[in-house]
């Protein structure tokens, strides 16, 4: 997959059915490196969460307009690792993106998924992302509050200083 030769995909495709989970995960990663978008889509429904996770991580690098919807569909995956990977990929998506695609991840029950979504929001250079991030400055989880502060620090909007000042009074010195 590191050859950069898309023709290698034909040799890799049969490995998606390999009995070894590690081989399948590595194959999905290689296909992502070879820009094999269409081949990766079915892997989002693989029976192994590790394969779904790797496929989700790979999709964030594609400019295809179907990517956000495909990743948002993973917000209901049973495995938090897959939901987290989808949230990360939405933040890496290299095209303008509607922030609402991150909403289901921001509302996730598990803090690790919410944290990934908050970090991803920091990659959005859109003023409305600031409003999405503000409530996370008061989250119960330190990791999410830290992610919110760091994400807000990526914005150049003058209102950021006013938004961040209350975080100086956080009960944890790390914030």
MMTF fields as JSON, N, C-alpha, C and O atoms, coordinates in Angstrom:
{
  "mmtfVersion": "1.0.0",
  "mmtfProducer": "UNKNOWN",
  "numBonds": 699,
  "numAtoms": 700,
  "numGroups": 175,
  "numChains": 1,
  "numModels": 1,
  "chainsPerModel": [1],
  "groupsPerChain": [175],
  "chainIdList": ["A"],
  "bondAtomList": [4, 2, 8, 6, 12, 10, 16, 14, 20, 18, 24, 22, 28, 26, 32, 30, 36, 34, 40, 38, 44, 42, 48, 46, 52, 50, 56, 54, 60, 58, 64, 62, 68, 66, 72, 70, 76, 74, 80, 78, 84, 82, 88, 86, 92, 90, 96, 94, 100, 98, 104, 102, 108, 106, 112, 110, 116, 114, 120, 118, 124, 122, 128, 126, 132, 130, 136, 134, 140, 138, 144, 142, 148, 146, 152, 150, 156, 154, 160, 158, 164, 162, 168, 166, 172, 170, 176, 174, 180, 178, 184, 182, 188, 186, 192, 190, 196, 194, 200, 198, 204, 202, 208, 206, 212, 210, 216, 214, 220, 218, 224, 222, 228, 226, 232, 230, 236, 234, 240, 238, 244, 242, 248, 246, 252, 250, 256, 254, 260, 258, 264, 262, 268, 266, 272, 270, 276, 274, 280, 278, 284, 282, 288, 286, 292, 290, 296, 294, 300, 298, 304, 302, 308, 306, 312, 310, 316, 314, 320, 318, 324, 322, 328, 326, 332, 330, 336, 334, 340, 338, 344, 342, 348, 346, 352, 350, 356, 354, 360, 358, 364, 362, 368, 366, 372, 370, 376, 374, 380, 378, 384, 382, 388, 386, 392, 390, 396, 394, 400, 398, 404, 402, 408, 406, 412, 410, 416, 414, 420, 418, 424, 422, 428, 426, 432, 430, 436, 434, 440, 438, 444, 442, 448, 446, 452, 450, 456, 454, 460, 458, 464, 462, 468, 466, 472, 470, 476, 474, 480, 478, 484, 482, 488, 486, 492, 490, 496, 494, 500, 498, 504, 502, 508, 506, 512, 510, 516, 514, 520, 518, 524, 522, 528, 526, 532, 530, 536, 534, 540, 538, 544, 542, 548, 546, 552, 550, 556, 554, 560, 558, 564, 562, 568, 566, 572, 570, 576, 574, 580, 578, 584, 582, 588, 586, 592, 590, 596, 594, 600, 598, 604, 602, 608, 606, 612, 610, 616, 614, 620, 618, 624, 622, 628, 626, 632, 630, 636, 634, 640, 638, 644, 642, 648, 646, 652, 650, 656, 654, 660, 658, 664, 662, 668, 666, 672, 670, 676, 674, 680, 678, 684, 682, 688, 686, 692, 690, 696, 694],
  "bondOrderList": [1, 1, 1, 1, 1, 1, 1, 1, 1, 1, 1, 1, 1, 1, 1, 1, 1, 1, 1, 1, 1, 1, 1, 1, 1, 1, 1, 1, 1, 1, 1, 1, 1, 1, 1, 1, 1, 1, 1, 1, 1, 1, 1, 1, 1, 1, 1, 1, 1, 1, 1, 1, 1, 1, 1, 1, 1, 1, 1, 1, 1, 1, 1, 1, 1, 1, 1, 1, 1, 1, 1, 1, 1, 1, 1, 1, 1, 1, 1, 1, 1, 1, 1, 1, 1, 1, 1, 1, 1, 1, 1, 1, 1, 1, 1, 1, 1, 1, 1, 1, 1, 1, 1, 1, 1, 1, 1, 1, 1, 1, 1, 1, 1, 1, 1, 1, 1, 1, 1, 1, 1, 1, 1, 1, 1, 1, 1, 1, 1, 1, 1, 1, 1, 1, 1, 1, 1, 1, 1, 1, 1, 1, 1, 1, 1, 1, 1, 1, 1, 1, 1, 1, 1, 1, 1, 1, 1, 1, 1, 1, 1, 1, 1, 1, 1, 1, 1, 1, 1, 1, 1, 1, 1, 1],
  "groupList": [{"groupName": "UNK", "atomNameList": ["N", "CA", "C", "O"], "elementList": ["N", "C", "C", "O"], "formalChargeList": [0, 0, 0, 0], "bondAtomList": [1, 0, 2, 1, 3, 2], "bondOrderList": [1, 1, 2], "singleLetterCode": "X", "chemCompType": "L-PEPTIDE LINKING"}],
  "groupTypeList": [0, 0, 0, 0, 0, 0, 0, 0, 0, 0, 0, 0, 0, 0, 0, 0, 0, 0, 0, 0, 0, 0, 0, 0, 0, 0, 0, 0, 0, 0, 0, 0, 0, 0, 0, 0, 0, 0, 0, 0, 0, 0, 0, 0, 0, 0, 0, 0, 0, 0, 0, 0, 0, 0, 0, 0, 0, 0, 0, 0, 0, 0, 0, 0, 0, 0, 0, 0, 0, 0, 0, 0, 0, 0, 0, 0, 0, 0, 0, 0, 0, 0, 0, 0, 0, 0, 0, 0, 0, 0, 0, 0, 0, 0, 0, 0, 0, 0, 0, 0, 0, 0, 0, 0, 0, 0, 0, 0, 0, 0, 0, 0, 0, 0, 0, 0, 0, 0, 0, 0, 0, 0, 0, 0, 0, 0, 0, 0, 0, 0, 0, 0, 0, 0, 0, 0, 0, 0, 0, 0, 0, 0, 0, 0, 0, 0, 0, 0, 0, 0, 0, 0, 0, 0, 0, 0, 0, 0, 0, 0, 0, 0, 0, 0, 0, 0, 0, 0, 0, 0, 0, 0, 0, 0, 0],
  "groupIdList": [1, 2, 3, 4, 5, 6, 7, 8, 9, 10, 11, 12, 13, 14, 15, 16, 17, 18, 19, 20, 21, 22, 23, 24, 25, 26, 27, 28, 29, 30, 31, 32, 33, 34, 35, 36, 37, 38, 39, 40, 41, 42, 43, 44, 45, 46, 47, 48, 49, 50, 51, 52, 53, 54, 55, 56, 57, 58, 59, 60, 61, 62, 63, 64, 65, 66, 67, 68, 69, 70, 71, 72, 73, 74, 75, 76, 77, 78, 79, 80, 81, 82, 83, 84, 85, 86, 87, 88, 89, 90, 91, 92, 93, 94, 95, 96, 97, 98, 99, 100, 101, 102, 103, 104, 105, 106, 107, 108, 109, 110, 111, 112, 113, 114, 115, 116, 117, 118, 119, 120, 121, 122, 123, 124, 125, 126, 127, 128, 129, 130, 131, 132, 133, 134, 135, 136, 137, 138, 139, 140, 141, 142, 143, 144, 145, 146, 147, 148, 149, 150, 151, 152, 153, 154, 155, 156, 157, 158, 159, 160, 161, 162, 163, 164, 165, 166, 167, 168, 169, 170, 171, 172, 173, 174, 175],
  "secStructList": [7, 6, 6, 7, 7, 4, 4, 4, 2, 2, 2, 2, 4, 4, 4, 4, 4, 7, 1, 7, 2, 2, 2, 2, 2, 2, 2, 2, 2, 2, 2, 2, 2, 6, 6, 7, 2, 2, 2, 2, 2, 4, 4, 4, 4, 7, 1, 1, 2, 2, 2, 2, 2, 2, 2, 2, 2, 2, 2, 6, 6, 7, 7, 7, 6, 6, 2, 2, 2, 2, 2, 2, 4, 4, 4, 4, 7, 1, 7, 2, 2, 2, 2, 2, 2, 2, 2, 2, 2, 2, 2, 2, 7, 7, 1, 7, 7, 7, 4, 4, 4, 4, 2, 2, 2, 2, 6, 7, 1, 1, 2, 2, 2, 2, 2, 2, 2, 2, 2, 2, 2, 6, 6, 7, 7, 7, 2, 2, 2, 2, 2, 2, 2, 2, 4, 4, 4, 4, 7, 1, 1, 2, 2, 2, 2, 2, 2, 2, 2, 2, 2, 2, 6, 6, 7, 7, 7, 6, 6, 2, 2, 2, 2, 2, 2, 4, 4, 4, 4, 7, 1, 1, 6, 6, 7],
  "xCoordList": [0.787, 0.0, 0.828, 0.312, 2.114, 2.968, 3.663, 4.452, 3.389, 4.047, 3.509, 4.188, 2.29, 1.671, 1.108, 0.592, 1.204, 0.731, -0.686, -0.867, -1.706, -3.08, -3.309, -4.243, -2.461, -2.598, -2.387, -2.818, -1.73, -1.512, -2.819, -2.892, -3.848, -5.134, -5.727, -6.349, -5.542, -6.086, -5.476, -6.135, -4.232, -3.571, -3.956, -3.895, -4.351, -4.717, -6.172, -6.474, -7.058, -8.486, -8.779, -9.603, -8.145, -8.451, -8.089, -8.643, -7.167, -6.747, -7.809, -7.714, -8.815, -9.906, -10.722, -11.464, -10.584, -11.289, -10.36, -10.741, -9.149, -8.174, -8.707, -9.48, -8.29, -8.74, -8.076, -8.564, -6.973, -6.262, -6.817, -6.82, -7.279, -7.788, -6.706, -6.98, -5.491, -4.393, -4.136, -3.864, -4.221, -4.013, -5.126, -4.871, -6.339, -7.47, -7.36, -7.607, -6.985, -6.828, -5.714, -5.879, -4.591, -3.468, -3.856, -3.437, -4.646, -5.087, -5.977, -5.842, -6.885, -7.747, -6.892, -7.137, -5.9, -5.007, -4.251, -4.108, -3.776, -3.047, -3.945, -3.531, -5.167, -6.106, -6.434, -6.637, -6.481, -6.675, -5.5, -5.683, -4.3, -3.098, -3.062, -2.451, -3.715, -3.751, -4.971, -5.242, -5.692, -6.867, -7.953, -8.558, -8.19, -9.208, -10.526, -10.96, -11.132, -12.342, -13.468, -14.02, -13.799, -14.937, -14.736, -15.695, -13.513, -13.229, -13.402, -13.763, -13.147, -13.221, -14.65, -14.903, -15.565, -16.934, -17.551, -18.09, -17.501, -18.109, -17.439, -18.055, -16.188, -15.469, -16.008, -15.704, -16.798, -17.436, -18.495, -18.957, -18.875, -19.881, -19.295, -20.035, -17.979, -17.323, -17.756, -18.119, -17.712, -18.111, -17.096, -17.433, -15.87, -14.842, -14.75, -14.595, -14.845, -14.791, -13.443, -13.377, -12.387, -11.064, -10.97, -10.307, -11.641, -11.663, -12.503, -12.113, -13.665, -14.516, -13.778, -13.87, -13.049, -12.288, -11.239, -11.118, -10.489, -9.426, -10.013, -9.445, -11.15, -11.813, -12.272, -12.117, -12.828, -13.279, -12.11, -12.218, -10.992, -9.817, -9.29, -8.808, -9.385, -8.897, -9.769, -9.261, -11.058, -11.972, -11.776, -12.103, -11.254, -11.089, -10.152, -10.174, -9.335, -8.372, -8.924, -8.239, -10.14, -10.737, -11.585, -12.21, -11.609, -12.387, -13.785, -14.521, -14.151, -15.441, -16.583, -16.54, -17.595, -18.69, -19.526, -20.315, -19.371, -20.119, -19.492, -20.134, -18.251, -17.519, -18.246, -18.427, -18.671, -19.309, -20.523, -20.681, -21.366, -22.547, -22.149, -22.726, -21.166, -20.693, -20.147, -20.422, -19.379, -18.815, -19.889, -19.853, -20.839, -21.914, -22.744, -23.269, -22.857, -23.616, -22.966, -23.628, -21.691, -21.0, -21.256, -20.788, -21.986, -22.271, -23.125, -23.222, -23.74, -24.562, -23.86, -24.464, -22.584, -21.849, -21.806, -21.724, -21.861, -21.849, -20.509, -20.453, -19.439, -18.109, -17.718, -17.781, -17.314, -16.918, -15.677, -15.503, -14.823, -13.602, -13.913, -13.205, -14.965, -15.381, -15.996, -15.719, -16.827, -17.432, -16.35, -16.407, -15.372, -14.263, -13.482, -13.151, -13.193, -12.455, -13.232, -12.644, -14.546, -15.369, -15.321, -15.232, -15.378, -15.311, -13.956, -13.887, -12.894, -11.549, -11.475, -10.955, -11.994, -11.929, -12.719, -12.318, -13.834, -14.592, -13.755, -13.865, -12.933, -12.054, -10.913, -10.343, -10.577, -9.497, -9.99, -9.191, -11.31, -11.896, -11.421, -11.554, -10.874, -10.207, -11.098, -10.627, -12.36, -13.305, -14.177, -14.29, -14.8, -15.731, -16.815, -17.303, -17.172, -18.061, -19.074, -18.74, -20.299, -21.335, -21.04, -20.895, -20.955, -20.62, -21.643, -21.317, -22.861, -23.895, -23.534, -24.095, -22.603, -22.176, -21.515, -21.516, -20.962, -20.315, -21.292, -20.952, -22.484, -23.45, -23.68, -23.644, -23.914, -24.151, -22.942, -23.099, -21.762, -20.554, -20.373, -19.879, -20.771, -20.7, -21.688, -21.486, -22.756, -23.783, -23.585, -24.431, -22.49, -22.251, -22.198, -21.823, -22.579, -22.56, -21.151, -20.937, -20.201, -18.842, -17.949, -17.934, -17.207, -16.375, -15.296, -14.911, -14.787, -13.724, -14.208, -13.448, -15.453, -16.023, -16.278, -15.972, -16.84, -17.085, -15.769, -15.7, -14.731, -13.429, -12.92, -12.429, -13.034, -12.588, -13.375, -12.811, -14.672, -15.501, -15.119, -15.087, -14.831, -14.421, -13.089, -12.916, -12.157, -10.875, -11.099, -10.486, -11.973, -12.263, -12.86, -12.565, -13.692, -14.279, -13.202, -13.389, -12.083, -10.985, -10.372, -9.666, -10.634, -10.125, -11.054, -10.701, -12.234, -13.207, -12.924, -12.87, -12.748, -12.504, -13.816, -13.927, -14.802, -16.132, -16.585, -16.482, -17.079, -17.474, -18.498, -18.464, -19.408, -20.426, -19.813, -20.439, -18.608, -17.944, -17.666, -17.653, -17.447, -17.185, -18.38, -18.215, -19.592, -20.798, -20.968, -21.461, -20.569, -20.637, -19.649, -19.921, -18.507, -17.444, -17.657, -17.222, -18.307, -18.467, -18.967, -18.377, -20.021, -20.52, -19.507, -19.592, -18.575, -17.61, -16.536, -15.754, -16.501, -15.588, -16.029, -15.248, -17.285, -17.833, -18.12, -18.817, -17.598, -17.852, -17.305, -16.358, -17.897, -17.438, -16.052, -15.324, -15.69, -14.413, -13.312, -13.455, -12.22, -11.062, -10.576, -10.271, -10.5, -9.986, -10.81, -10.269, -12.096, -12.962, -12.792, -12.77, -12.673, -12.442, -11.12, -11.042, -10.085, -8.788, -8.897, -8.343, -9.609, -9.794, -10.535, -10.208, -11.536, -12.298, -11.398, -11.453, -10.579, -9.664, -8.698, -8.485, -8.112, -7.165, -7.836, -7.269, -9.035, -9.751, -10.097, -9.94, -10.562, -10.89, -9.645, -9.726, -8.506, -7.252, -6.851, -5.967, -7.49, -7.195, -7.894, -7.584, -8.83, -9.609, -8.972, -8.393, -9.087, -8.532, -9.61, -9.323, -10.824, -11.933, -11.648, -11.233, -11.865, -11.587, -12.395, -11.96, -13.557, -14.385, -13.788, -14.249, -12.78, -12.206, -11.664, -11.821, -11.035, -10.473, -11.585, -11.43, -12.691, -13.815, -14.394, -14.834, -14.391, -14.919, -14.007, -14.488, -12.705, -11.747, -11.474, -11.012, -11.742, -11.441, -12.065, -11.376, -13.328, -13.873, -13.105, -13.094, -12.479, -11.715, -10.518, -10.004, -10.067, -8.968, -9.33, -8.453, -10.62, -11.099, -11.468, -12.074, -11.113, -11.42, -10.769, -9.676, -11.439, -10.904, -9.672, -8.968, -9.397, -8.186, -7.173, -7.474, -5.983, -4.945, -4.543, -4.032, -4.77, -4.336, -5.128, -4.642, -6.348, -7.179, -6.661, -7.205],
  "yCoordList": [-1.197, 0.0, 1.26, 2.337, 1.151, 2.33, 2.585, 3.523, 1.783, 1.946, 3.156, 3.718, 3.557, 4.664, 4.251, 5.085, 2.985, 2.478, 1.936, 0.885, 2.637, 2.175, 0.763, 0.081, 0.321, -1.036, -2.101, -3.241, -1.743, -2.692, -3.076, -4.114, -2.255, -2.525, -3.858, -4.559, -4.208, -5.472, -6.668, -7.691, -6.534, -7.608, -7.604, -8.632, -6.44, -6.32, -6.724, -7.252, -6.481, -6.747, -8.134, -8.249, -9.204, -10.532, -10.651, -11.49, -9.816, -9.879, -9.325, -9.515, -8.646, -8.165, -9.32, -9.138, -10.498, -11.687, -12.651, -13.788, -12.213, -13.066, -13.477, -12.747, -14.644, -15.124, -14.368, -14.401, -13.692, -12.933, -11.517, -10.777, -11.151, -9.809, -8.77, -7.734, -9.038, -8.089, -7.825, -6.69, -8.864, -8.706, -7.837, -6.976, -8.066, -7.299, -5.82, -4.946, -5.55, -4.157, -3.476, -2.347, -4.155, -3.592, -3.363, -2.379, -4.257, -4.113, -2.887, -2.145, -2.678, -1.498, -0.235, 0.713, -0.214, 0.936, 1.159, 2.293, 0.092, 0.199, 0.687, 1.504, 0.191, 0.639, 2.122, 2.837, 2.568, 3.994, 4.802, 5.858, 4.307, 4.995, 5.035, 5.925, 4.071, 4.009, 4.738, 4.666, 5.436, 6.216, 5.352, 5.737, 4.208, 3.286, 3.465, 2.585, 4.603, 4.988, 3.958, 3.51, 3.592, 2.687, 1.333, 0.728, 0.866, -0.44, -0.354, -1.342, 0.815, 0.966, 1.062, 0.687, 1.546, 1.777, 0.517, 0.613, -0.65, -1.826, -2.218, -2.872, -1.82, -2.182, -1.443, -1.817, -0.405, 0.295, -0.566, -0.246, -1.655, -2.576, -3.936, -4.896, -4.023, -5.295, -5.795, -5.005, -7.088, -7.663, -7.371, -7.436, -7.054, -6.733, -5.224, -4.481, -4.779, -3.347, -2.747, -1.587, -3.518, -3.002, -2.629, -1.659, -3.412, -3.121, -1.868, -1.0, -1.777, -0.592, 0.667, 1.728, 0.523, 1.649, 2.124, 3.322, 1.195, 1.558, 2.164, 3.096, 1.633, 2.195, 3.63, 4.516, 3.849, 5.194, 6.162, 7.282, 5.744, 6.616, 6.937, 8.041, 5.978, 6.184, 7.16, 7.906, 7.168, 7.979, 9.476, 10.24, 9.918, 11.345, 12.031, 13.255, 11.263, 11.869, 12.011, 12.534, 11.554, 11.634, 12.888, 13.327, 13.46, 14.669, 14.352, 15.267, 13.108, 12.709, 13.279, 13.181, 13.871, 14.481, 13.469, 13.872, 12.185, 11.17, 10.874, 10.277, 11.285, 10.935, 11.379, 10.552, 12.636, 13.032, 12.177, 11.795, 11.878, 11.063, 9.643, 9.068, 9.084, 7.738, 7.704, 6.775, 8.719, 8.759, 9.013, 8.428, 9.875, 10.14, 8.881, 8.685, 8.038, 6.793, 5.902, 5.036, 6.109, 5.315, 5.822, 5.219, 6.91, 7.442, 6.485, 6.632, 5.512, 4.535, 3.189, 2.231, 3.116, 1.866, 1.452, 2.303, 0.153, -0.345, -0.123, -0.041, -0.025, 0.134, 1.612, 2.32, 2.058, 3.455, 3.77, 4.9, 2.783, 3.016, 3.405, 4.21, 2.83, 3.138, 4.539, 5.318, 4.85, 6.193, 7.256, 8.316, 6.965, 7.892, 8.118, 9.253, 7.037, 7.142, 7.978, 8.777, 7.796, 8.578, 10.062, 10.909, 10.381, 11.776, 12.389, 13.535, 11.633, 12.105, 12.376, 13.407, 11.453, 11.601, 12.805, 13.466, 13.09, 14.28, 15.539, 16.495, 15.546, 16.678, 16.761, 17.832, 15.634, 15.598, 15.784, 15.936, 15.771, 15.879, 17.17, 18.245, 17.066, 18.218, 19.034, 19.597, 19.091, 19.899, 20.663, 20.251, 21.78, 22.469, 21.491, 20.672, 21.592, 20.596, 21.272, 22.206, 20.803, 21.262, 20.686, 19.474, 21.552, 21.138, 20.15, 19.352, 20.198, 19.297, 17.825, 16.975, 17.51, 16.125, 15.63, 14.431, 16.536, 16.146, 16.056, 15.506, 16.581, 16.648, 15.301, 15.252, 14.21, 12.951, 12.492, 11.811, 12.861, 12.476, 13.364, 12.908, 14.625, 15.539, 15.134, 15.45, 14.437, 13.996, 12.553, 12.015, 11.936, 10.527, 10.343, 11.256, 9.153, 8.84, 8.688, 8.896, 8.334, 8.095, 9.307, 9.892, 9.667, 10.868, 10.765, 11.792, 9.569, 9.432, 9.841, 10.402, 9.56, 9.938, 11.442, 12.123, 11.951, 13.404, 14.178, 15.208, 13.674, 14.333, 14.402, 15.445, 13.308, 13.289, 14.308, 14.986, 14.414, 15.377, 16.814, 17.68, 17.065, 18.405, 18.778, 19.906, 17.842, 18.085, 18.366, 19.271, 17.593, 17.794, 19.172, 19.793, 19.645, 20.983, 22.054, 23.091, 21.816, 22.772, 22.915, 23.887, 21.955, 22.021, 22.79, 23.056, 23.147, 23.873, 25.353, 25.869, 26.017, 27.451, 28.176, 28.967, 27.874, 28.456, 29.033, 28.359, 30.253, 30.886, 30.082, 30.108, 29.368, 28.62, 27.467, 26.97, 27.045, 25.987, 26.469, 25.67, 27.758, 28.316, 28.076, 27.686, 28.311, 28.088, 26.619, 26.305, 25.728, 24.302, 23.932, 23.057, 24.606, 24.259, 24.821, 24.211, 25.956, 26.628, 25.71, 25.714, 24.928, 24.103, 23.066, 22.622, 22.693, 21.669, 22.208, 21.44, 23.526, 24.108, 23.768, 23.889, 23.342, 22.983, 21.493, 21.074, 20.703, 19.258, 18.644, 19.164, 17.553, 16.865, 16.253, 16.08, 15.927, 15.25, 16.256, 17.093, 16.151, 17.012, 16.954, 17.988, 15.75, 15.577, 16.354, 16.868, 16.436, 17.168, 18.671, 19.418, 19.119, 20.546, 20.979, 22.04, 20.16, 20.469, 20.512, 21.405, 19.551, 19.517, 20.768, 21.333, 21.199, 22.394, 23.637, 24.461, 23.769, 24.915, 24.898, 25.924, 23.734, 23.627, 23.911, 24.597, 23.388, 23.611, 25.087, 25.644, 25.71, 27.131, 27.965, 29.022, 27.494, 28.188, 28.201, 28.962, 27.365, 27.336, 28.454, 28.692, 29.134, 30.167, 31.536, 31.822, 32.365, 33.72, 34.764, 35.961, 34.324, 35.228, 36.013, 35.421, 37.327, 38.133, 37.725, 37.975, 37.103, 36.717, 35.544, 35.245, 34.887, 33.711, 34.043, 33.26, 35.185, 35.562, 35.596, 35.051, 36.23, 36.305, 34.925, 34.66, 34.063, 32.708, 31.904, 31.111, 32.104, 31.303, 31.819, 31.052, 33.071, 33.63, 32.817, 32.573, 32.385, 31.584, 30.272, 29.76, 29.739, 28.496, 28.692, 27.721, 29.927, 30.207, 29.862, 29.645, 29.814, 29.501, 28.028, 27.652, 27.197, 25.778, 25.211, 25.629, 24.264, 23.69, 22.829, 22.509, 22.45, 21.675, 22.604, 23.253, 22.667, 23.581, 23.316, 24.213, 22.085, 21.737, 22.47, 22.668, 22.866, 23.566, 24.987, 25.775],
  "zCoordList": [0.0, 0.0, 0.0, -0.299, 0.332, 0.36, -0.966, -1.08, -1.947, -3.245, -3.988, -4.848, -3.657, -4.368, -5.714, -6.458, -6.027, -7.311, -7.141, -6.526, -7.677, -7.535, -8.072, -7.648, -9.005, -9.533, -8.474, -8.645, -7.381, -6.288, -5.611, -4.953, -5.763, -5.118, -5.563, -4.763, -6.818, -7.319, -6.584, -6.4, -6.172, -5.441, -3.968, -3.294, -3.483, -2.073, -1.796, -0.726, -2.744, -2.521, -1.972, -1.064, -2.475, -1.904, -0.419, 0.29, 0.043, 1.444, 2.394, 3.607, 1.854, 2.693, 3.273, 4.239, 2.684, 3.168, 3.89, 4.164, 4.2, 4.877, 6.247, 6.867, 6.708, 8.016, 9.161, 10.291, 8.881, 9.914, 10.011, 9.027, 11.18, 11.405, 11.133, 10.528, 11.57, 11.382, 9.901, 9.507, 9.087, 7.645, 7.058, 6.216, 7.501, 6.975, 7.339, 6.509, 8.598, 9.038, 8.249, 7.788, 8.094, 7.336, 5.879, 5.269, 5.329, 3.939, 3.771, 2.799, 4.717, 4.652, 4.709, 3.962, 5.583, 5.657, 4.357, 3.9, 3.776, 2.512, 1.387, 0.564, 1.352, 0.319, 0.484, -0.498, 1.726, 1.966, 1.446, 0.839, 1.681, 1.181, -0.342, -0.933, -0.969, -2.431, -3.016, -4.215, -2.144, -2.578, -3.209, -4.21, -2.631, -3.148, -2.388, -1.645, -2.592, -1.872, -2.0, -0.995, -3.212, -3.452, -2.776, -2.297, -2.738, -2.117, -0.6, 0.04, -0.025, 1.427, 1.96, 3.105, 1.168, 1.651, 2.277, 3.38, 1.637, 2.269, 3.591, 4.433, 3.767, 4.99, 6.213, 7.346, 5.992, 7.108, 7.786, 8.881, 7.133, 7.684, 8.036, 8.249, 8.098, 8.396, 9.778, 10.65, 9.96, 11.25, 12.357, 13.539, 11.983, 12.979, 13.163, 12.193, 14.403, 14.669, 14.271, 13.865, 14.385, 14.038, 12.558, 12.192, 11.719, 10.287, 10.035, 9.254, 10.704, 10.549, 11.019, 10.401, 12.12, 12.661, 11.655, 11.4, 11.09, 10.137, 8.868, 8.299, 8.426, 7.24, 7.528, 6.688, 8.703, 9.069, 9.103, 8.603, 9.687, 9.74, 8.343, 8.091, 7.453, 6.082, 5.305, 4.467, 5.564, 4.76, 4.932, 4.024, 6.067, 6.306, 5.336, 5.21, 4.654, 3.726, 2.304, 1.424, 2.077, 0.741, 0.604, 1.57, -0.579, -0.843, -1.379, -1.748, -1.427, -1.976, -1.116, 0.11, -1.75, -0.988, -0.19, 0.664, -0.449, 0.31, 1.667, 2.531, 1.859, 3.082, 4.356, 5.249, 4.486, 5.749, 6.112, 7.271, 5.154, 5.44, 5.84, 6.763, 5.145, 5.491, 6.917, 7.676, 7.267, 8.618, 9.667, 10.75, 9.353, 10.31, 10.563, 11.659, 9.55, 9.737, 10.804, 11.376, 11.068, 12.081, 13.494, 14.46, 13.626, 14.961, 15.785, 17.003, 15.133, 15.832, 16.013, 16.497, 15.624, 15.755, 17.223, 18.11, 17.478, 18.849, 19.538, 20.765, 18.773, 19.352, 19.396, 18.391, 20.585, 20.731, 19.901, 19.444, 19.708, 18.938, 17.489, 16.884, 16.956, 15.581, 15.54, 14.628, 16.529, 16.583, 16.753, 16.13, 17.595, 17.803, 16.505, 16.163, 15.792, 14.526, 13.509, 12.78, 13.463, 12.535, 12.892, 12.003, 14.179, 14.611, 14.257, 13.813, 14.453, 14.092, 12.589, 12.162, 11.801, 10.342, 9.85, 8.892, 10.499, 10.105, 10.322, 9.554, 11.347, 11.587, 10.596, 10.387, 9.984, 8.995, 7.565, 6.641, 7.386, 6.05, 5.407, 5.991, 4.221, 3.606, 2.673, 1.685, 2.988, 2.223, 3.224, 4.378, 2.792, 3.692, 4.154, 3.375, 5.413, 6.006, 6.914, 7.643, 6.867, 7.771, 9.157, 9.32, 10.126, 11.493, 12.053, 12.932, 11.555, 12.072, 11.911, 12.603, 11.008, 10.881, 12.175, 12.454, 12.946, 14.201, 15.369, 16.416, 15.205, 16.319, 17.002, 18.231, 16.28, 17.003, 17.825, 18.839, 17.395, 18.128, 19.355, 20.386, 19.246, 20.387, 21.478, 22.651, 21.093, 22.038, 22.511, 23.225, 22.124, 22.467, 23.984, 24.719, 24.435, 25.863, 26.425, 27.62, 25.59, 26.073, 25.842, 24.759, 26.882, 26.813, 25.746, 25.187, 25.434, 24.446, 23.05, 22.26, 22.766, 21.464, 21.448, 20.469, 22.539, 22.612, 22.502, 21.831, 23.164, 23.103, 21.655, 21.222, 20.918, 19.52, 18.697, 17.838, 18.958, 18.221, 18.572, 17.698, 19.838, 20.264, 19.615, 19.155, 19.577, 18.909, 17.429, 16.863, 16.807, 15.383, 15.116, 14.095, 16.027, 15.851, 15.8, 15.164, 16.46, 16.422, 15.042, 14.774, 14.163, 12.788, 11.859, 10.71, 12.345, 11.539, 11.686, 12.803, 10.605, 10.667, 10.379, 9.443, 11.22, 11.049, 12.387, 13.412, 12.394, 13.661, 14.46, 15.69, 13.79, 14.538, 15.345, 16.281, 14.993, 15.772, 17.192, 18.129, 17.351, 18.673, 19.587, 20.743, 19.065, 19.868, 20.236, 21.32, 19.354, 19.653, 20.763, 21.586, 20.773, 21.718, 23.123, 24.1, 23.239, 24.539, 25.653, 26.733, 25.444, 26.546, 27.051, 28.195, 26.216, 26.614, 27.556, 28.117, 27.727, 28.716, 30.138, 31.082, 30.287, 31.605, 31.735, 32.66, 30.831, 30.867, 32.154, 32.744, 32.575, 33.785, 33.618, 34.596, 32.386, 32.138, 31.807, 30.915, 32.547, 32.338, 30.902, 30.307, 30.336, 28.982, 27.957, 26.978, 28.184, 27.255, 27.445, 26.467, 28.683, 28.92, 28.293, 27.673, 28.453, 27.84, 26.314, 25.672, 25.745, 24.29, 23.82, 22.776, 24.593, 24.224, 24.247, 23.334, 25.284, 25.366, 24.191, 23.545, 23.911, 22.794, 21.456, 20.605, 21.271, 20.012, 19.839, 18.752, 20.9, 20.806, 20.532, 19.908, 20.994, 20.736, 19.274, 18.88, 18.461, 17.023, 16.251, 15.084, 16.895, 16.216, 16.413, 17.461, 15.402, 15.48, 15.748, 15.775, 15.943, 16.206, 17.505, 18.502, 17.497, 18.694, 19.929, 21.053, 19.74, 20.888, 21.677, 22.778, 21.128, 21.783, 23.166, 24.103, 23.293, 24.601, 25.648, 26.74, 25.318, 26.258, 26.558, 27.676, 25.567, 25.758, 26.681, 27.49, 26.565, 27.329, 28.742, 29.588, 29.016, 30.343, 31.481, 32.471, 31.398, 32.502, 32.741, 33.861, 31.718, 31.883, 32.803, 33.358, 32.974, 33.902, 35.336, 36.172, 35.613, 36.965, 37.128, 38.131, 36.163, 36.258, 37.512, 37.893, 38.148, 39.391, 39.168, 40.126, 37.933, 37.633, 36.979, 35.976, 37.542, 37.063, 35.612, 34.941, 35.117, 33.768, 32.684, 31.57, 33.025, 32.043, 31.915, 31.142]
}
